[in-house]
XYZ file of C-alpha atoms in Angstrom:
522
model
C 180.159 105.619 181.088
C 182.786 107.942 180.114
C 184.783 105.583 177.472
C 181.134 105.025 175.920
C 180.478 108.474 175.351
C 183.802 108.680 173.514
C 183.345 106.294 171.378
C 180.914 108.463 169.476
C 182.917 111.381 168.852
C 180.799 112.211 165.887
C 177.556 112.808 167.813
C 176.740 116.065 168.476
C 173.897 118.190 170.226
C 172.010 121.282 169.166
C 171.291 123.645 171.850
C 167.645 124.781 170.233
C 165.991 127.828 171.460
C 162.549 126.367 172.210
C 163.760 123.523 174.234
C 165.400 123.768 177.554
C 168.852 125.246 177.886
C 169.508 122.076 180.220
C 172.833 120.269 178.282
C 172.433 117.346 177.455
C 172.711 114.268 179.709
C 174.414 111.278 179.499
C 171.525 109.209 179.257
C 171.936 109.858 175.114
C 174.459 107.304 175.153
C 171.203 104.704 174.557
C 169.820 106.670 172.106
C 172.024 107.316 169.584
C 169.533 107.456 166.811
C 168.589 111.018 167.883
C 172.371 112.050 168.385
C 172.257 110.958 164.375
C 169.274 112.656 163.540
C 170.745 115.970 164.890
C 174.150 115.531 162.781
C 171.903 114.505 159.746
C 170.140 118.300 160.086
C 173.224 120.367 160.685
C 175.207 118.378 157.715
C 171.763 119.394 155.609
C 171.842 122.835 156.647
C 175.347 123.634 155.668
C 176.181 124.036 159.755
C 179.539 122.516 160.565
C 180.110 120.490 163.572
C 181.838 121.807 166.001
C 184.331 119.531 168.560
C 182.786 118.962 171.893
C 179.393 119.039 173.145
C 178.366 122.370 174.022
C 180.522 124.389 171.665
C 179.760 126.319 168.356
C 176.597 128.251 167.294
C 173.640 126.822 167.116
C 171.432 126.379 163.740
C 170.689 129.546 161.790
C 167.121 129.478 163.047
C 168.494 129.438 166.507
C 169.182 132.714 166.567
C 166.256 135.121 167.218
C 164.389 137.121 164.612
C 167.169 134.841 161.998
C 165.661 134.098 158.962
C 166.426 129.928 157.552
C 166.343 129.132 153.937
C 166.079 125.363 152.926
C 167.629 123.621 149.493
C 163.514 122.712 148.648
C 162.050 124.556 145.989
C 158.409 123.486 144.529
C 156.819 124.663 141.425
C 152.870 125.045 142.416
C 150.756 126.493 139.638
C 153.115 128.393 137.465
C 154.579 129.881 140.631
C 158.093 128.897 142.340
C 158.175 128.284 146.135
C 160.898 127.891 148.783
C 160.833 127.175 152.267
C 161.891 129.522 154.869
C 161.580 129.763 158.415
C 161.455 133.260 159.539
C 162.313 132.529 163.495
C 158.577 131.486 164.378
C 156.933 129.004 161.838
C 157.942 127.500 158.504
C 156.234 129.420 155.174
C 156.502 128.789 151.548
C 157.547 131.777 149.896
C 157.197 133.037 146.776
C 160.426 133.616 144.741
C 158.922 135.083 141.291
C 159.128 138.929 142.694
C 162.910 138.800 143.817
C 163.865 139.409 147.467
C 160.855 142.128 147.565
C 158.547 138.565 147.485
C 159.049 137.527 150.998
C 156.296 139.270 151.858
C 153.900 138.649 149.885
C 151.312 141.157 151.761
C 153.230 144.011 149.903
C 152.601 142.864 146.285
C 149.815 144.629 144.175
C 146.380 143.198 144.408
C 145.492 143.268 141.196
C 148.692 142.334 139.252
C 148.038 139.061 141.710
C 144.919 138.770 140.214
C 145.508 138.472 136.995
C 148.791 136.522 137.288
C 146.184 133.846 139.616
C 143.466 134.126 137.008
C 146.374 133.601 133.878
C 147.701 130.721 135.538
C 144.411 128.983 136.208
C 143.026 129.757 132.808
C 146.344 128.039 131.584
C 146.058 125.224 133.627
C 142.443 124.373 132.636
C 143.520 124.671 129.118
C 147.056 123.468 129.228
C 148.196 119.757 129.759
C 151.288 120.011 132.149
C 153.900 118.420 130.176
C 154.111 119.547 126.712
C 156.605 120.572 124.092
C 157.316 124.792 123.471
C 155.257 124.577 119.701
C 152.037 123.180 121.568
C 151.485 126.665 122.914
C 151.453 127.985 119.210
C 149.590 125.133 118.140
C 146.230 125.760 120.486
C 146.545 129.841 119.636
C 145.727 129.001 115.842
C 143.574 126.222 116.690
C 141.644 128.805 118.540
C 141.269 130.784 115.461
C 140.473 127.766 113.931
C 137.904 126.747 115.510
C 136.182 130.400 116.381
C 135.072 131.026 113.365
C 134.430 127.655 111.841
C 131.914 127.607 114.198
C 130.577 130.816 113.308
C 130.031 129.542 109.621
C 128.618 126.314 110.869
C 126.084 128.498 112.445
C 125.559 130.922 109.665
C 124.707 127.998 107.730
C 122.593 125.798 109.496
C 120.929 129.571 109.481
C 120.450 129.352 105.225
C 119.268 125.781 105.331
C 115.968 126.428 107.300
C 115.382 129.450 105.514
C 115.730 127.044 102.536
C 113.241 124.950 103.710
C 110.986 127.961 105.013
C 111.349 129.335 101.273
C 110.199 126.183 99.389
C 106.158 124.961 99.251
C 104.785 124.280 103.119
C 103.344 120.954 102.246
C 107.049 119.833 101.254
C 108.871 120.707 104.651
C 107.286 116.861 106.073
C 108.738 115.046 102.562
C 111.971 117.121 102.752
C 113.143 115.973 106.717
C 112.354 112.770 105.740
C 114.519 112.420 102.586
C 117.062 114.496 104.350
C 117.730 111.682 106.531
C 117.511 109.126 104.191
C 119.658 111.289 101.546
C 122.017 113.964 103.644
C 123.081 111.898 106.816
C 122.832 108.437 104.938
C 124.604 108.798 101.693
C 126.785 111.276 104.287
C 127.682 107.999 106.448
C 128.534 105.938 103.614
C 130.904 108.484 102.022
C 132.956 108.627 105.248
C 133.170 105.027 105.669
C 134.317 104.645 101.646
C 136.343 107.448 101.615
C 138.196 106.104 105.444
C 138.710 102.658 103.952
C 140.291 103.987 100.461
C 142.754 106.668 102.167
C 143.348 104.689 105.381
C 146.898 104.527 104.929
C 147.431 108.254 103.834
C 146.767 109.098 107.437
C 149.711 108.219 108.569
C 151.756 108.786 105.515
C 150.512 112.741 104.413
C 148.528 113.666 107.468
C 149.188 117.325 106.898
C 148.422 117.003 103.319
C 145.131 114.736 103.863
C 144.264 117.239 107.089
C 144.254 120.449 105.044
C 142.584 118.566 102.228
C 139.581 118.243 104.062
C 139.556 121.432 105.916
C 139.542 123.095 102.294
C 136.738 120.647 101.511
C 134.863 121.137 104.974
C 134.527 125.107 104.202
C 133.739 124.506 100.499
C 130.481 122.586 102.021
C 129.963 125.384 104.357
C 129.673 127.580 101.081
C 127.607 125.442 99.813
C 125.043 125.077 102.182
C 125.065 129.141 102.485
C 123.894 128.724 98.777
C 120.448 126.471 100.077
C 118.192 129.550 100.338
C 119.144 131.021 96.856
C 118.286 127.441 94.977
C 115.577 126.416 97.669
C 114.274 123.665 94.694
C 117.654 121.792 94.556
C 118.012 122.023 98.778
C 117.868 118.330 98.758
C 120.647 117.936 96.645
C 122.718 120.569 97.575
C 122.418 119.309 101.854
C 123.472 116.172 100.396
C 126.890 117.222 98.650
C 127.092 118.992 102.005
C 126.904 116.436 104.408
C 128.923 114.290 102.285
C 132.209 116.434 102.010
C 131.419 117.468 105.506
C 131.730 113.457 107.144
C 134.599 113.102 104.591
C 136.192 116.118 106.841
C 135.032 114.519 109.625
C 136.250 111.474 109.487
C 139.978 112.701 108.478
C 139.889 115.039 111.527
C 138.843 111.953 113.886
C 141.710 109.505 112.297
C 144.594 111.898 112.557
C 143.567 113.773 115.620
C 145.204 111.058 117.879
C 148.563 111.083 115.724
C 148.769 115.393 116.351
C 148.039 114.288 120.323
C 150.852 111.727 120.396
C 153.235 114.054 119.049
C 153.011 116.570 121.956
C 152.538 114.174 124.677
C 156.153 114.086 125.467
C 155.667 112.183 129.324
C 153.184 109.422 127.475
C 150.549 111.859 128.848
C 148.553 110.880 126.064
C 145.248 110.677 127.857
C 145.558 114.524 129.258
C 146.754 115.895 126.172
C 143.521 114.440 124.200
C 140.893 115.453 127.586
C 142.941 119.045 127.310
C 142.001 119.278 123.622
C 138.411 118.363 123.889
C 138.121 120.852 126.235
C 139.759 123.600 123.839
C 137.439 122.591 121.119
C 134.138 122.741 123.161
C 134.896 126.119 124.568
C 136.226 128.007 121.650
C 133.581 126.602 119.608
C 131.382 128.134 122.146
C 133.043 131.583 121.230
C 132.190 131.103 117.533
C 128.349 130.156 119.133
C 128.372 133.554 120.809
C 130.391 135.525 117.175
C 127.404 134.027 115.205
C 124.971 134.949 117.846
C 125.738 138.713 118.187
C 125.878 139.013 114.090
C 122.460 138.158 113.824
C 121.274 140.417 116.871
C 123.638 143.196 115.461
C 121.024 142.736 111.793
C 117.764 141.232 113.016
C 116.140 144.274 112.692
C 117.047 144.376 108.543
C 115.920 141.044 106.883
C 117.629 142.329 103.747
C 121.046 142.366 105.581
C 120.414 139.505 107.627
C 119.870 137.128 104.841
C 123.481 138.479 103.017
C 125.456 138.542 106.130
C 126.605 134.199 105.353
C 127.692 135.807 101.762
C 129.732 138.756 103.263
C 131.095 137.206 106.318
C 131.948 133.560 104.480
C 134.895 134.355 102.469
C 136.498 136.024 105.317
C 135.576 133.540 107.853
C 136.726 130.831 105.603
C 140.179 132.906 104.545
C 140.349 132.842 108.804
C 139.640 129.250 109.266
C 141.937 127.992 106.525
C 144.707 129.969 107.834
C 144.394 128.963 111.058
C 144.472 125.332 110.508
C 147.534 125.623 108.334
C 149.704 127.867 110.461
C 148.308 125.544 113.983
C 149.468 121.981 111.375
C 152.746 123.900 111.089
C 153.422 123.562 114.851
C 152.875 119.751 115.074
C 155.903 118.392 114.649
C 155.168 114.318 114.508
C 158.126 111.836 115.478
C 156.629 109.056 113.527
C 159.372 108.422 110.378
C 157.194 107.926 106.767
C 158.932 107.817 103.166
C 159.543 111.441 103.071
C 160.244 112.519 106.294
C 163.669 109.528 106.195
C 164.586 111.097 102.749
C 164.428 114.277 104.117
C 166.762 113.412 107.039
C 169.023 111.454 104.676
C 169.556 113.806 102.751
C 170.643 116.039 105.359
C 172.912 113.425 106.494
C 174.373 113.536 103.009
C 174.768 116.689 102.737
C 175.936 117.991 106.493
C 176.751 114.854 108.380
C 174.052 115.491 111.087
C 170.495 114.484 111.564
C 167.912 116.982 111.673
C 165.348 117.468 114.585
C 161.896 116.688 113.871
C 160.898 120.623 114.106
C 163.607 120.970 111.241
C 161.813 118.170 108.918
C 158.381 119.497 110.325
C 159.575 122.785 108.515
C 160.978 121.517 105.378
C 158.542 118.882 104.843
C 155.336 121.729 104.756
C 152.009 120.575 103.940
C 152.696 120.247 100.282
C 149.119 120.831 99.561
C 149.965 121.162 95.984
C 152.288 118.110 95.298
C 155.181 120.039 94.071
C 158.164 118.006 95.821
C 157.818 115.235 93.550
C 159.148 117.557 90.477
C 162.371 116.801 91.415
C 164.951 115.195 89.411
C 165.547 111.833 89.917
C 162.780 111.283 92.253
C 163.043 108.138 94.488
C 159.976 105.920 94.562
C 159.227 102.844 97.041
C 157.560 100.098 95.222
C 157.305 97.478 92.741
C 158.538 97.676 88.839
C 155.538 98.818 86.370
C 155.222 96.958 83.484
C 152.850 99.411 82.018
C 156.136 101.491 81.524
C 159.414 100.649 79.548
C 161.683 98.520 82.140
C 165.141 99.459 81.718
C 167.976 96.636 81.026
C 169.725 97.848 84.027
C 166.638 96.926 85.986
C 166.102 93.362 84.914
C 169.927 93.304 85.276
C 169.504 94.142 89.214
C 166.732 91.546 89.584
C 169.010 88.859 87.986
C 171.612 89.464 90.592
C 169.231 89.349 93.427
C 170.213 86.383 96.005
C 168.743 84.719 99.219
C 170.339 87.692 101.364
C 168.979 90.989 99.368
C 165.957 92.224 101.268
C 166.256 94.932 99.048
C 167.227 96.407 95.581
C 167.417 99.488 94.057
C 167.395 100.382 90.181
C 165.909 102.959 87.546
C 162.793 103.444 85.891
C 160.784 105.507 83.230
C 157.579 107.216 84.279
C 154.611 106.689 81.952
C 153.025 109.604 81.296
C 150.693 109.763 78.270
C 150.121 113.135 78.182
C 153.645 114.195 77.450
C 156.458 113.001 75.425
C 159.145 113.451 78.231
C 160.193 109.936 80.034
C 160.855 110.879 83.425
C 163.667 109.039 84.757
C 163.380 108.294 88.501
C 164.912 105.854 91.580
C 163.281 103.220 92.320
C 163.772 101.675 95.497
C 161.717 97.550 96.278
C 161.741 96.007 99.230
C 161.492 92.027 100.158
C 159.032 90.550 102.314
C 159.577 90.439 106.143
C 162.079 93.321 105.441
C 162.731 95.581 108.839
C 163.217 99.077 109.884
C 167.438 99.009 109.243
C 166.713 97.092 105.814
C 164.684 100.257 104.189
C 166.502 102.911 106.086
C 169.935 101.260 104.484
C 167.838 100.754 101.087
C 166.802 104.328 101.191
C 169.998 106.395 101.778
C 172.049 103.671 99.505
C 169.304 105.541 97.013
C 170.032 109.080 97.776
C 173.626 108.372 97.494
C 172.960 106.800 94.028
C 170.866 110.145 92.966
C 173.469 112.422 94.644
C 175.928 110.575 92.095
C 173.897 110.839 89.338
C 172.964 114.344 89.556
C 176.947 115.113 90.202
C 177.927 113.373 86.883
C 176.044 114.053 83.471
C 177.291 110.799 82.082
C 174.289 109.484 83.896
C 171.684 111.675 81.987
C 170.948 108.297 80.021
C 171.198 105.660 81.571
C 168.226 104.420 81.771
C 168.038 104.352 77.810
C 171.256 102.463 77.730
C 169.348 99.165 76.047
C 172.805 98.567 73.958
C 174.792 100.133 76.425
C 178.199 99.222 76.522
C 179.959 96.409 79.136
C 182.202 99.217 80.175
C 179.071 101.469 81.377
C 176.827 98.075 82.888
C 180.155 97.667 84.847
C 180.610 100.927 85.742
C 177.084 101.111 87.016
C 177.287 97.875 89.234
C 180.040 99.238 90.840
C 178.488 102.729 91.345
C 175.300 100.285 93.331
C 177.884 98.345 95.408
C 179.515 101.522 96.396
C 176.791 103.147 97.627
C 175.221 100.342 99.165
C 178.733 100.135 101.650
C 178.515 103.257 102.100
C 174.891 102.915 103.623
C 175.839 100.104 105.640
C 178.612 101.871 107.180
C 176.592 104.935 108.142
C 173.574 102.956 109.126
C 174.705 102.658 112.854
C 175.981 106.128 113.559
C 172.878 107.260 111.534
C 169.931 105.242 113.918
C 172.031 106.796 117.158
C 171.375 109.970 116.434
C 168.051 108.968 115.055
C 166.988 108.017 118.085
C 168.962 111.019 120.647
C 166.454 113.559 118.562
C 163.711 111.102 119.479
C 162.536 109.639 116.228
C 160.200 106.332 116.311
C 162.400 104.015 114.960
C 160.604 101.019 115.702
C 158.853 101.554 112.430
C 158.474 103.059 109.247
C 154.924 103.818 107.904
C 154.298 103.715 104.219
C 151.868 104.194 101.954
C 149.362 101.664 100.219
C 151.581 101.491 96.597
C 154.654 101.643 98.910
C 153.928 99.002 101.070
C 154.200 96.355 97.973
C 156.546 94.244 98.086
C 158.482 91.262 96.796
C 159.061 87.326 97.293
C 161.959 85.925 96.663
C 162.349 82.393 94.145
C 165.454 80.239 94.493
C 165.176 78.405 91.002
């Protein structure tokens, strides 16, 4: 019995407080699995064995009055919890307060209160994984959406007075044609105006998203205008209702692209259920805005009926302001033609890729087109042959073969209204071309305008009809250049791509972009 008990020299015991004092017997030597289980707590506990079988302290919560602290820390509602056993029972414990927060019956009652009540509110509101610009994001969407539902209000206000202002016989007449005419002609506008711009979405969803906004609080103001013109009411509910289901339906088709980009964990569901419940309540705040305005003037008509003129344009001024500061904090992941030139251009330049809150802030909303004033813009496309084709195009499509899935060359804008020829980059892509064929075919074309905006022998060239040999040649050489120069980069380029987390499975593009080419052996 003796030699079996050494032959387990790493068993040991723990002389507990609670249990009896009795050592331990050598009936253990059948169940060593307890022996283990003991060695597995004092290893965990930082306790070192002692030699022998009654030697050595005991654990630290043997000791009486001793206070234990466990490795375990949980985050529970915003607040951060350890374990401790303070010599009678085991406790979470709040850490947030410092030491002072072991006893949590000294901290002030109401500064609890309001941390409980913040951290609820945020949780109801919140989604639990999200990136740091969400939290800007939902503070201007509240703005947002406060007082665009104060005007919606206000308005709906001016259109019954409309009606109550025209002839009494009319109001049965009017609802009917209102239905056939506002929410009708309404419908159909959305559903030509979705299937023309479906592609923008994706493609100039900031730009298309403001757009509308601007649009939806332009039919606001005109709506507000019902009671003045009560004969044309008809008319002016249905120019209404049709820029307000244009709105609509933009807001509905690029919601889910502004949830995707802050559902970091694939939480996609949570972050769309979070939003819906953001909208309904702080539209419920602009409800209760609207609703103490008119109890604040209902006993002045006069005042009453010019409160939508006083209030709109700084309610609108609000709204707009809102949505564009709140589209500034989505940063989307999705690569389009603009967002790639704007990280390859960076690469150019600095040798590193930027992060999408980097191209979120360059790229703007651009609500006024002004980026494509630059020189040597670079298009994606097919050749116009409304527009002078230069020889060093046709040249490029003559020395196309079976493995070009991509070429680029120069063209002349057409622009009837001025004399100027603007001479852009223009970049066409091949049928069944993939992600690594237009990144390559895009920065092979910022290289080319970086070299042609370094060099003013260039200023021409797209006039060079009897060019000589000497400048086709050096030209062909300036393409093949570039395009090793892409290839080479093209695999260092997609790694860091993808570290920053940009989609790189594809590449979204626009309508006019998205033609492309066949290619004809002859």
């Amino acid at each position: 019995m003796h030699s079996t008990l050494n032959a387990a020299p790493n068993y040991h015991q723990f002389n507990f407080q609670w249990k009896s004092q009795k050592p331990f017997s050598r009936k253990f030597k059948t169940s060593p699995k307890i022996l283990l289980l003991t060695n597995s707590l004092r290893t965990s506990i930082n306790c070192e064995p002692e030699e022998g079988l009654d030697k050595g302290p005991g654990p630290p919560w043997s000791e009486p009055n001793s206070v234990a602290r466990f490795p375990v820390v949980i985050r529970q509602s915003g607040r951060v919890l350890r374990y401790i056993y303070d010599g009678n029972s085991l406790k979470l414990v709040s850490l947030d307060g410092g030491p002072g927060s072991f006893c949590l019956d000294f901290e002030d009652g109401f500064r609890k209160l309001v941390r409980v009540s913040g951290l609820g509110i945020k949780d109801f509101f919140i989604p639990k994984q999200v990136p740091e610009n969400y939290m800007g994001y939902v503070k201007w969407k509240f703005l947002h959406r406060v007082f665009s539902s104060a005007l919606q209000v206000l308005a709906t206000q001016a259109m019954f007075r409309a009606i109550g202002i025209g002839y009494s016989r009319s109001l049965p007449s009017a609802a009917a044609l209102n239905w056939v005419l506002k929410d009708g002609l309404g419908r159909l506008s959305r559903c030509i105006y979705t299937a023309s711009f479906a592609s923008a979405f994706d493609t100039n969803l900031k730009r298309v998203r403001f757009t509308t906004s601007v649009l939806f609080s332009l039919s606001i103001g005109v709506e507000l205008l019902t009671p003045t013109f009560p004969q044309y009411f008809l008319l002016l509910a249905t120019l209404a209702n049709i820029a307000k289901q244009i709105s609509l339906a933009c807001y509905l088709a690029t919601s889910s692209a502004v949830h995707r980009s802050f559902a970091i964990a694939d939480n996609l569901g949570e972050v769309s259920a979070k939003a819906q419940i953001q909208t309904v309540c702080f539209d419920n705040l602009g409800l209760m805005l609207s609703a103490l305005l008119n109890m604040l003037f209902k006993n002045n008509q006069r005042l009453l009926a010019g409160l939508p003129f006083f209030v709109y344009p700084i309610f609108s001024a609000i709204d707009l302001y809102g949505i564009y500061q709140g589209l500034q904090h989505v940063h989307l992941q999705t690569l389009t033609k603009d967002r790639l030139e704007i990280i390859l251009n960076s690469w150019i330049e600095f040798g590193r890729v930027p992060s999408p809150a980097e191209v979120s802030k360059e790229e703007g909303i651009d609500f006024l087109w002004t980026k494509s004033k630059e020189l040597w813009p670079i298009r994606v496309g097919c050749l116009n042959t409304n527009s002078e084709i230069p020889k060093l195009s046709m040249m490029a499509m003559q020395s196309l073969t079976s493995e070009d899935y991509y070429f680029v060359c120069i063209e002349n804008s057409c622009r009837e209204w001025t004399r100027t020829k603007p001479q852009g980059i223009l970049l066409c892509l091949r049928e069944g071309t993939g992600t690594a064929d237009v990144i390559t075919g895009l920065l092979q074309a910022c290289y080319i305008r970086k070299a042609l905006l370094l060099s003013s022998r260039w200023e021409t060239v797209a006039d060079a009809s009897d060019a000589s040999d000497l400048v086709f040649n050096e030209w062909f050489k300036l393409i093949d250049d570039t395009k090793q120069s892409a290839k080479r980069d093209l695999s260092t380029l997609k790694d860091q791509m993808g570290s920053l987390g940009w989609a790189l499975k594809h590449i979204l593009l626009s309508t006019e972009e998205q033609a492309k080419y066949s290619y004809v052996d002859d």
